[in-house]
Amino acid sequence: MVVNREIDEGSLIARLHDGDESAFVVLVDRYHHAMIRVARGFVRDEATAEDVVQESWLGVLNGLAAFEGRSSLKSWIFAIVINRAKTRATREGRSTPFSSLVSLETSGREAAVAPDRFLDATAKWPGHWAQPPVAGGDDPEARLLRSETMAQLRRIVDDLPPAQRTVITLRDIAGQDAESICNALGVSETNMRVLLHRARSKVRGRLERYLADTEEAARS
Amino acid sequence: MDCIELVELITDYLEGTLPHHDRERFNAHLSECPYCVIYVDQMRATLGALGAIPAESISDAAKQTLLHAFREWKRG
Ligand SMILES: [Zn+2]
């Protein structure tokens, strides 16, 4: 089961209203960890993030009767987490509010790919690849989906700067649309895309290095 | 467009927010640069893998707390 496969939210909501425990378990299994990753961008440590998520689930249950389906259930759940995490962060007087993380992580220039992988101005084709990416072997998709690669991918995401990790978790792991992410986080579309771009570029680069290293280790 | 510019525009390209003119330049570059085609493929594969991250199992203790809360909620 993956986090962002579309589920039939309508029937799930109906089952929740009926008090069907298995419907609740489906939601928890699917979103709990992604919620912790998101909360982690706001609060000081993992334990607090887990606490915020526990509290958010209660908020979900208590708000369910009033949930009108104007957004998707998923967007609504993540908006609750983000709100509670923000409140908690304020109460704790956390030194860096999310908006400061956003300014910090969108500032300056950051190359998607190390500049030395491109030809310099003295070359015949400046700005073109000097060390191009290499196409994966026979079945690159299967390689990516192996459980070791998945575990590595999770570590790579966890190591991203917090605002970037929050955005990539919401957009690419949980599969939310850009607009609900901007609304829930209170960031502009431009900043959201800069964070997403920096996060995705890092993840691709680190995955590329990991796959090259494991390939080399397998050959030697 | 050169490769070093393309790798910076890829997110706007994939998110569908690249202005029309840049989109055409992007596609024109892809039509003559096999390396950037690989780059775009890798990025798409990365996004596919992120979307395929399996939901992680939740600790028994955390799950029990939530189930308890659910039963309480159900009782109203
Ligand atoms: Zn190129």
mmCIF file of C-alpha atoms and ligand atoms in Angstrom:
data_model
loop_
_atom_site.group_PDB
_atom_site.id
_atom_site.type_symbol
_atom_site.label_atom_id
_atom_site.label_comp_id
_atom_site.label_asym_id
_atom_site.label_seq_id
_atom_site.Cartn_x
_atom_site.Cartn_y
_atom_site.Cartn_z
ATOM 1 C CA MET A 1 0.000 0.000 0.000
ATOM 2 C CA VAL A 2 1.400 3.383 -0.925
ATOM 3 C CA VAL A 3 0.636 6.786 0.452
ATOM 4 C CA ASN A 4 -0.670 8.524 -2.616
ATOM 5 C CA ARG A 5 -2.733 5.944 -4.467
ATOM 6 C CA GLU A 6 -6.186 7.403 -4.848
ATOM 7 C CA ILE A 7 -8.692 5.860 -2.539
ATOM 8 C CA ASP A 8 -12.445 6.008 -2.717
ATOM 9 C CA GLU A 9 -12.795 8.737 -0.129
ATOM 10 C CA GLY A 10 -16.574 8.868 -0.371
ATOM 11 C CA SER A 11 -17.090 5.325 0.817
ATOM 12 C CA LEU A 12 -14.357 5.676 3.419
ATOM 13 C CA ILE A 13 -16.036 8.743 4.910
ATOM 14 C CA ALA A 14 -19.383 6.928 4.974
ATOM 15 C CA ARG A 15 -17.772 3.971 6.768
ATOM 16 C CA LEU A 16 -16.118 6.304 9.285
ATOM 17 C CA HIS A 17 -19.460 7.933 10.016
ATOM 18 C CA ASP A 18 -20.801 4.450 10.671
ATOM 19 C CA GLY A 19 -18.033 3.905 13.190
ATOM 20 C CA ASP A 20 -16.220 1.300 11.042
ATOM 21 C CA GLU A 21 -12.855 0.808 12.718
ATOM 22 C CA SER A 22 -11.251 -0.781 9.657
ATOM 23 C CA ALA A 23 -11.869 2.417 7.669
ATOM 24 C CA PHE A 24 -9.980 4.366 10.315
ATOM 25 C CA VAL A 25 -7.121 1.838 10.210
ATOM 26 C CA VAL A 26 -6.864 2.313 6.420
ATOM 27 C CA LEU A 27 -6.367 6.050 6.895
ATOM 28 C CA VAL A 28 -3.907 5.691 9.744
ATOM 29 C CA ASP A 29 -1.786 3.111 7.922
ATOM 30 C CA ARG A 30 -1.677 5.280 4.863
ATOM 31 C CA TYR A 31 -1.042 8.770 6.205
ATOM 32 C CA HIS A 32 0.408 8.496 9.702
ATOM 33 C CA HIS A 33 4.096 8.571 8.753
ATOM 34 C CA ALA A 34 3.707 11.187 6.047
ATOM 35 C CA MET A 35 1.918 13.298 8.665
ATOM 36 C CA ILE A 36 4.832 12.897 11.072
ATOM 37 C CA ARG A 37 7.263 13.978 8.334
ATOM 38 C CA VAL A 38 5.174 17.057 7.667
ATOM 39 C CA ALA A 39 4.784 17.933 11.360
ATOM 40 C CA ARG A 40 8.531 17.504 11.794
ATOM 41 C CA GLY A 41 9.069 20.609 9.631
ATOM 42 C CA PHE A 42 7.464 22.731 12.356
ATOM 43 C CA VAL A 43 8.271 21.299 15.757
ATOM 44 C CA ARG A 44 11.541 20.697 17.541
ATOM 45 C CA ASP A 45 11.777 16.908 17.611
ATOM 46 C CA GLU A 46 10.373 13.595 16.482
ATOM 47 C CA ALA A 47 8.523 12.896 19.732
ATOM 48 C CA THR A 48 6.700 16.222 19.539
ATOM 49 C CA ALA A 49 5.840 15.535 15.890
ATOM 50 C CA GLU A 50 4.347 12.167 16.866
ATOM 51 C CA ASP A 51 2.380 13.821 19.606
ATOM 52 C CA VAL A 52 1.040 16.453 17.223
ATOM 53 C CA VAL A 53 -0.036 13.729 14.813
ATOM 54 C CA GLN A 54 -1.822 11.750 17.544
ATOM 55 C CA GLU A 55 -3.639 14.940 18.496
ATOM 56 C CA SER A 56 -4.437 15.618 14.825
ATOM 57 C CA TRP A 57 -6.152 12.254 14.457
ATOM 58 C CA LEU A 58 -8.462 13.221 17.307
ATOM 59 C CA GLY A 59 -9.070 16.491 15.481
ATOM 60 C CA VAL A 60 -9.924 14.500 12.353
ATOM 61 C CA LEU A 61 -12.437 12.326 14.209
ATOM 62 C CA ASN A 62 -14.023 15.248 15.990
ATOM 63 C CA GLY A 63 -14.193 17.344 12.835
ATOM 64 C CA LEU A 64 -15.553 14.573 10.640
ATOM 65 C CA ALA A 65 -19.193 15.434 11.204
ATOM 66 C CA ALA A 66 -18.511 18.971 10.003
ATOM 67 C CA PHE A 67 -16.306 17.913 7.065
ATOM 68 C CA GLU A 68 -18.124 19.077 3.965
ATOM 69 C CA GLY A 69 -15.916 17.626 1.290
ATOM 70 C CA ARG A 70 -14.966 21.009 -0.135
ATOM 71 C CA SER A 71 -11.389 19.751 -0.278
ATOM 72 C CA SER A 72 -10.336 16.140 -0.497
ATOM 73 C CA LEU A 73 -10.237 14.208 2.748
ATOM 74 C CA LYS A 74 -6.473 13.911 2.354
ATOM 75 C CA SER A 75 -5.944 17.676 1.959
ATOM 76 C CA TRP A 76 -8.200 18.279 4.914
ATOM 77 C CA ILE A 77 -6.260 15.840 7.114
ATOM 78 C CA PHE A 78 -2.898 17.380 6.186
ATOM 79 C CA ALA A 79 -4.267 20.886 6.748
ATOM 80 C CA ILE A 80 -5.229 19.817 10.271
ATOM 81 C CA VAL A 81 -1.724 18.476 10.920
ATOM 82 C CA ILE A 82 -0.098 21.645 9.618
ATOM 83 C CA ASN A 83 -2.347 23.836 11.754
ATOM 84 C CA ARG A 84 -1.732 21.868 14.909
ATOM 85 C CA ALA A 85 1.985 21.691 14.260
ATOM 86 C CA LYS A 86 2.109 25.475 13.761
ATOM 87 C CA THR A 87 0.169 26.055 16.967
ATOM 88 C CA ARG A 88 2.467 23.734 18.867
ATOM 89 C CA ALA A 89 5.561 25.406 17.436
ATOM 90 C CA THR A 90 4.281 28.823 18.501
ATOM 91 C CA ARG A 91 3.432 27.583 21.978
ATOM 92 C CA GLU A 92 6.892 26.050 22.326
ATOM 93 C CA GLY A 93 8.476 29.263 21.132
ATOM 94 C CA ARG A 94 10.452 27.327 18.592
ATOM 95 C CA SER A 95 13.300 29.524 17.431
ATOM 96 C CA THR A 96 12.680 29.205 13.678
ATOM 97 C CA PRO A 97 9.111 29.641 12.487
ATOM 98 C CA PHE A 98 8.204 27.946 9.220
ATOM 99 C CA SER A 99 8.185 31.251 7.328
ATOM 100 C CA SER A 100 11.844 31.795 8.306
ATOM 101 C CA LEU A 101 12.729 28.305 7.117
ATOM 102 C CA VAL A 102 11.078 29.156 3.810
ATOM 103 C CA SER A 103 13.104 32.378 3.417
ATOM 104 C CA LEU A 104 16.255 30.558 4.413
ATOM 105 C CA GLU A 105 15.715 27.620 2.079
ATOM 106 C CA THR A 106 14.650 29.671 -0.937
ATOM 107 C CA SER A 107 17.397 32.264 -0.640
ATOM 108 C CA GLY A 108 20.573 32.504 -2.673
ATOM 109 C CA ARG A 109 21.392 30.420 -5.681
ATOM 110 C CA GLU A 110 21.471 26.685 -5.578
ATOM 111 C CA ALA A 111 22.396 24.600 -8.601
ATOM 112 C CA ALA A 112 20.139 21.628 -9.386
ATOM 113 C CA VAL A 113 23.217 19.781 -10.643
ATOM 114 C CA ALA A 114 26.841 20.479 -9.663
ATOM 115 C CA PRO A 115 28.115 23.141 -12.112
ATOM 116 C CA ASP A 116 31.304 21.155 -12.790
ATOM 117 C CA ARG A 117 29.215 18.545 -14.576
ATOM 118 C CA PHE A 118 28.725 21.074 -17.402
ATOM 119 C CA LEU A 119 31.197 22.420 -19.954
ATOM 120 C CA ASP A 120 32.578 25.847 -19.138
ATOM 121 C CA ALA A 121 32.663 28.981 -21.262
ATOM 122 C CA THR A 122 35.881 27.972 -23.012
ATOM 123 C CA ALA A 123 34.329 24.833 -24.491
ATOM 124 C CA LYS A 124 32.723 24.608 -27.892
ATOM 125 C CA TRP A 125 29.366 23.839 -26.266
ATOM 126 C CA PRO A 126 29.352 25.799 -23.015
ATOM 127 C CA GLY A 127 26.530 24.914 -20.635
ATOM 128 C CA HIS A 128 26.139 21.447 -22.103
ATOM 129 C CA TRP A 129 26.811 18.241 -20.220
ATOM 130 C CA ALA A 130 30.431 17.339 -19.505
ATOM 131 C CA GLN A 131 29.445 14.417 -17.264
ATOM 132 C CA PRO A 132 25.975 13.515 -18.458
ATOM 133 C CA PRO A 133 23.523 11.365 -16.523
ATOM 134 C CA VAL A 134 23.679 7.710 -17.458
ATOM 135 C CA ALA A 135 20.592 5.757 -18.462
ATOM 136 C CA GLY A 136 19.836 2.977 -15.963
ATOM 137 C CA GLY A 137 20.471 -0.629 -17.052
ATOM 138 C CA ASP A 138 17.849 -3.074 -18.275
ATOM 139 C CA ASP A 139 15.010 -2.330 -15.933
ATOM 140 C CA PRO A 140 15.629 0.955 -14.097
ATOM 141 C CA GLU A 141 12.057 1.093 -12.772
ATOM 142 C CA ALA A 142 12.328 -2.287 -11.076
ATOM 143 C CA ARG A 143 15.622 -1.223 -9.529
ATOM 144 C CA LEU A 144 14.080 1.890 -8.083
ATOM 145 C CA LEU A 145 11.212 -0.020 -6.560
ATOM 146 C CA ARG A 146 13.447 -2.503 -4.717
ATOM 147 C CA SER A 147 13.001 -2.290 -0.977
ATOM 148 C CA GLU A 148 16.630 -1.225 -0.305
ATOM 149 C CA THR A 149 16.233 1.646 -2.761
ATOM 150 C CA MET A 150 12.951 2.627 -1.139
ATOM 151 C CA ALA A 151 14.595 2.657 2.282
ATOM 152 C CA GLN A 152 17.412 4.812 0.924
ATOM 153 C CA LEU A 153 14.912 7.150 -0.706
ATOM 154 C CA ARG A 154 13.172 7.606 2.623
ATOM 155 C CA ARG A 155 16.511 8.479 4.273
ATOM 156 C CA ILE A 156 17.277 10.956 1.500
ATOM 157 C CA VAL A 157 13.924 12.689 2.071
ATOM 158 C CA ASP A 158 14.436 12.713 5.844
ATOM 159 C CA ASP A 159 17.819 14.412 5.380
ATOM 160 C CA LEU A 160 16.428 17.300 3.318
ATOM 161 C CA PRO A 161 16.198 20.768 4.892
ATOM 162 C CA PRO A 162 12.866 20.918 6.794
ATOM 163 C CA ALA A 163 10.770 23.182 4.543
ATOM 164 C CA GLN A 164 11.915 21.283 1.444
ATOM 165 C CA ARG A 165 11.115 17.976 3.134
ATOM 166 C CA THR A 166 7.643 19.222 4.056
ATOM 167 C CA VAL A 167 6.855 20.334 0.520
ATOM 168 C CA ILE A 168 8.146 17.215 -1.243
ATOM 169 C CA THR A 169 6.310 15.012 1.258
ATOM 170 C CA LEU A 170 3.018 16.753 0.577
ATOM 171 C CA ARG A 171 3.449 17.031 -3.190
ATOM 172 C CA ASP A 172 5.252 13.852 -4.265
ATOM 173 C CA ILE A 173 4.792 11.343 -1.451
ATOM 174 C CA ALA A 174 1.240 12.215 -0.440
ATOM 175 C CA GLY A 175 0.301 13.420 -3.944
ATOM 176 C CA GLN A 176 -1.466 16.637 -2.990
ATOM 177 C CA ASP A 177 -2.126 19.376 -5.513
ATOM 178 C CA ALA A 178 0.011 22.514 -5.438
ATOM 179 C CA GLU A 179 -2.825 24.836 -4.503
ATOM 180 C CA SER A 180 -3.862 23.036 -1.317
ATOM 181 C CA ILE A 181 -0.213 22.861 -0.267
ATOM 182 C CA CYS A 182 0.269 26.616 -0.669
ATOM 183 C CA ASN A 183 -2.953 27.307 1.246
ATOM 184 C CA ALA A 184 -2.173 24.949 4.077
ATOM 185 C CA LEU A 185 1.434 26.103 4.480
ATOM 186 C CA GLY A 186 0.737 29.763 3.822
ATOM 187 C CA VAL A 187 3.518 30.009 1.242
ATOM 188 C CA SER A 188 3.383 31.646 -2.167
ATOM 189 C CA GLU A 189 3.237 29.455 -5.251
ATOM 190 C CA THR A 190 6.640 30.739 -6.311
ATOM 191 C CA ASN A 191 8.302 29.826 -3.037
ATOM 192 C CA MET A 192 6.547 26.462 -2.980
ATOM 193 C CA ARG A 193 7.958 25.648 -6.412
ATOM 194 C CA VAL A 194 11.461 26.775 -5.474
ATOM 195 C CA LEU A 195 11.355 24.491 -2.425
ATOM 196 C CA LEU A 196 9.974 21.644 -4.517
ATOM 197 C CA HIS A 197 12.595 22.171 -7.209
ATOM 198 C CA ARG A 198 15.469 22.194 -4.739
ATOM 199 C CA ALA A 199 14.099 19.134 -2.959
ATOM 200 C CA ARG A 200 13.498 17.116 -6.128
ATOM 201 C CA SER A 201 16.868 18.046 -7.624
ATOM 202 C CA LYS A 202 18.666 16.897 -4.470
ATOM 203 C CA VAL A 203 16.702 13.675 -4.295
ATOM 204 C CA ARG A 204 17.438 12.845 -7.947
ATOM 205 C CA GLY A 205 21.138 13.625 -7.489
ATOM 206 C CA ARG A 206 21.506 11.597 -4.294
ATOM 207 C CA LEU A 207 19.588 8.694 -5.753
ATOM 208 C CA GLU A 208 21.803 8.813 -8.838
ATOM 209 C CA ARG A 209 24.902 8.622 -6.630
ATOM 210 C CA TYR A 210 23.440 5.829 -4.493
ATOM 211 C CA LEU A 211 22.544 3.745 -7.543
ATOM 212 C CA ALA A 212 25.994 4.302 -9.100
ATOM 213 C CA ASP A 213 27.689 3.267 -5.836
ATOM 214 C CA THR A 214 25.638 0.117 -5.365
ATOM 215 C CA GLU A 215 26.219 -0.818 -8.998
ATOM 216 C CA GLU A 216 29.952 -0.415 -8.533
ATOM 217 C CA ALA A 217 29.881 -2.442 -5.308
ATOM 218 C CA ALA A 218 27.983 -5.214 -7.104
ATOM 219 C CA ARG A 219 30.568 -5.338 -9.889
ATOM 220 C CA SER A 220 33.650 -5.439 -7.672
ATOM 221 C CA MET B 1 18.437 26.605 -24.247
ATOM 222 C CA ASP B 2 21.450 24.739 -22.926
ATOM 223 C CA CYS B 3 21.553 21.796 -20.520
ATOM 224 C CA ILE B 4 22.492 23.856 -17.474
ATOM 225 C CA GLU B 5 19.352 25.976 -17.963
ATOM 226 C CA LEU B 6 17.139 22.974 -18.632
ATOM 227 C CA VAL B 7 17.900 21.314 -15.299
ATOM 228 C CA GLU B 8 16.713 24.483 -13.540
ATOM 229 C CA LEU B 9 13.428 24.669 -15.467
ATOM 230 C CA ILE B 10 12.482 21.023 -15.122
ATOM 231 C CA THR B 11 10.172 21.469 -12.123
ATOM 232 C CA ASP B 12 8.173 24.207 -13.826
ATOM 233 C CA TYR B 13 8.097 22.001 -16.921
ATOM 234 C CA LEU B 14 6.795 18.955 -15.055
ATOM 235 C CA GLU B 15 4.378 20.996 -12.925
ATOM 236 C CA GLY B 16 2.918 22.552 -16.059
ATOM 237 C CA THR B 17 3.801 26.087 -14.980
ATOM 238 C CA LEU B 18 6.464 26.877 -17.564
ATOM 239 C CA PRO B 19 5.368 29.744 -19.863
ATOM 240 C CA HIS B 20 4.502 28.629 -23.368
ATOM 241 C CA HIS B 21 7.585 30.094 -25.013
ATOM 242 C CA ASP B 22 9.956 28.415 -22.546
ATOM 243 C CA ARG B 23 8.088 25.161 -22.910
ATOM 244 C CA GLU B 24 8.766 25.236 -26.636
ATOM 245 C CA ARG B 25 12.441 25.976 -26.055
ATOM 246 C CA PHE B 26 12.543 23.144 -23.515
ATOM 247 C CA ASN B 27 10.992 20.664 -25.942
ATOM 248 C CA ALA B 28 13.253 21.865 -28.749
ATOM 249 C CA HIS B 29 16.297 21.205 -26.584
ATOM 250 C CA LEU B 30 15.025 17.724 -25.672
ATOM 251 C CA SER B 31 14.571 16.903 -29.346
ATOM 252 C CA GLU B 32 18.289 17.312 -29.912
ATOM 253 C CA CYS B 33 19.879 16.400 -26.571
ATOM 254 C CA PRO B 34 19.739 12.722 -25.580
ATOM 255 C CA TYR B 35 21.458 13.457 -22.247
ATOM 256 C CA CYS B 36 18.732 15.833 -21.122
ATOM 257 C CA VAL B 37 16.165 13.241 -22.211
ATOM 258 C CA ILE B 38 17.856 10.871 -19.742
ATOM 259 C CA TYR B 39 17.808 13.605 -17.102
ATOM 260 C CA VAL B 40 14.078 14.199 -17.526
ATOM 261 C CA ASP B 41 13.457 10.431 -17.484
ATOM 262 C CA GLN B 42 15.427 10.127 -14.251
ATOM 263 C CA MET B 43 13.451 12.930 -12.669
ATOM 264 C CA ARG B 44 10.173 11.314 -13.713
ATOM 265 C CA ALA B 45 11.369 7.968 -12.336
ATOM 266 C CA THR B 46 12.364 9.678 -9.076
ATOM 267 C CA LEU B 47 8.887 11.179 -8.725
ATOM 268 C CA GLY B 48 7.384 7.763 -9.517
ATOM 269 C CA ALA B 49 9.506 6.205 -6.780
ATOM 270 C CA LEU B 50 8.540 8.909 -4.264
ATOM 271 C CA GLY B 51 4.886 8.233 -5.017
ATOM 272 C CA ALA B 52 5.508 4.518 -4.549
ATOM 273 C CA ILE B 53 7.093 4.792 -1.094
ATOM 274 C CA PRO B 54 5.222 2.207 0.888
ATOM 275 C CA ALA B 55 3.258 3.437 3.854
ATOM 276 C CA GLU B 56 5.450 2.658 6.854
ATOM 277 C CA SER B 57 4.089 0.512 9.591
ATOM 278 C CA ILE B 58 3.046 2.398 12.658
ATOM 279 C CA SER B 59 4.207 1.270 16.090
ATOM 280 C CA ASP B 60 1.792 -0.971 17.985
ATOM 281 C CA ALA B 61 1.681 1.416 20.902
ATOM 282 C CA ALA B 62 0.760 4.393 18.700
ATOM 283 C CA LYS B 63 -1.830 2.328 16.872
ATOM 284 C CA GLN B 64 -3.411 1.107 20.105
ATOM 285 C CA THR B 65 -3.688 4.672 21.380
ATOM 286 C CA LEU B 66 -5.423 5.684 18.155
ATOM 287 C CA LEU B 67 -7.789 2.731 18.177
ATOM 288 C CA HIS B 68 -8.665 3.517 21.747
ATOM 289 C CA ALA B 69 -9.395 7.119 20.742
ATOM 290 C CA PHE B 70 -11.518 5.860 17.862
ATOM 291 C CA ARG B 71 -13.632 3.683 20.178
ATOM 292 C CA GLU B 72 -14.073 6.587 22.562
ATOM 293 C CA TRP B 73 -15.109 8.819 19.688
ATOM 294 C CA LYS B 74 -17.562 6.195 18.462
ATOM 295 C CA ARG B 75 -19.162 5.977 21.865
ATOM 296 C CA GLY B 76 -19.622 9.747 21.563
HETATM 297 ZN ZN ZN C 1 20.874 19.026 -22.850
#
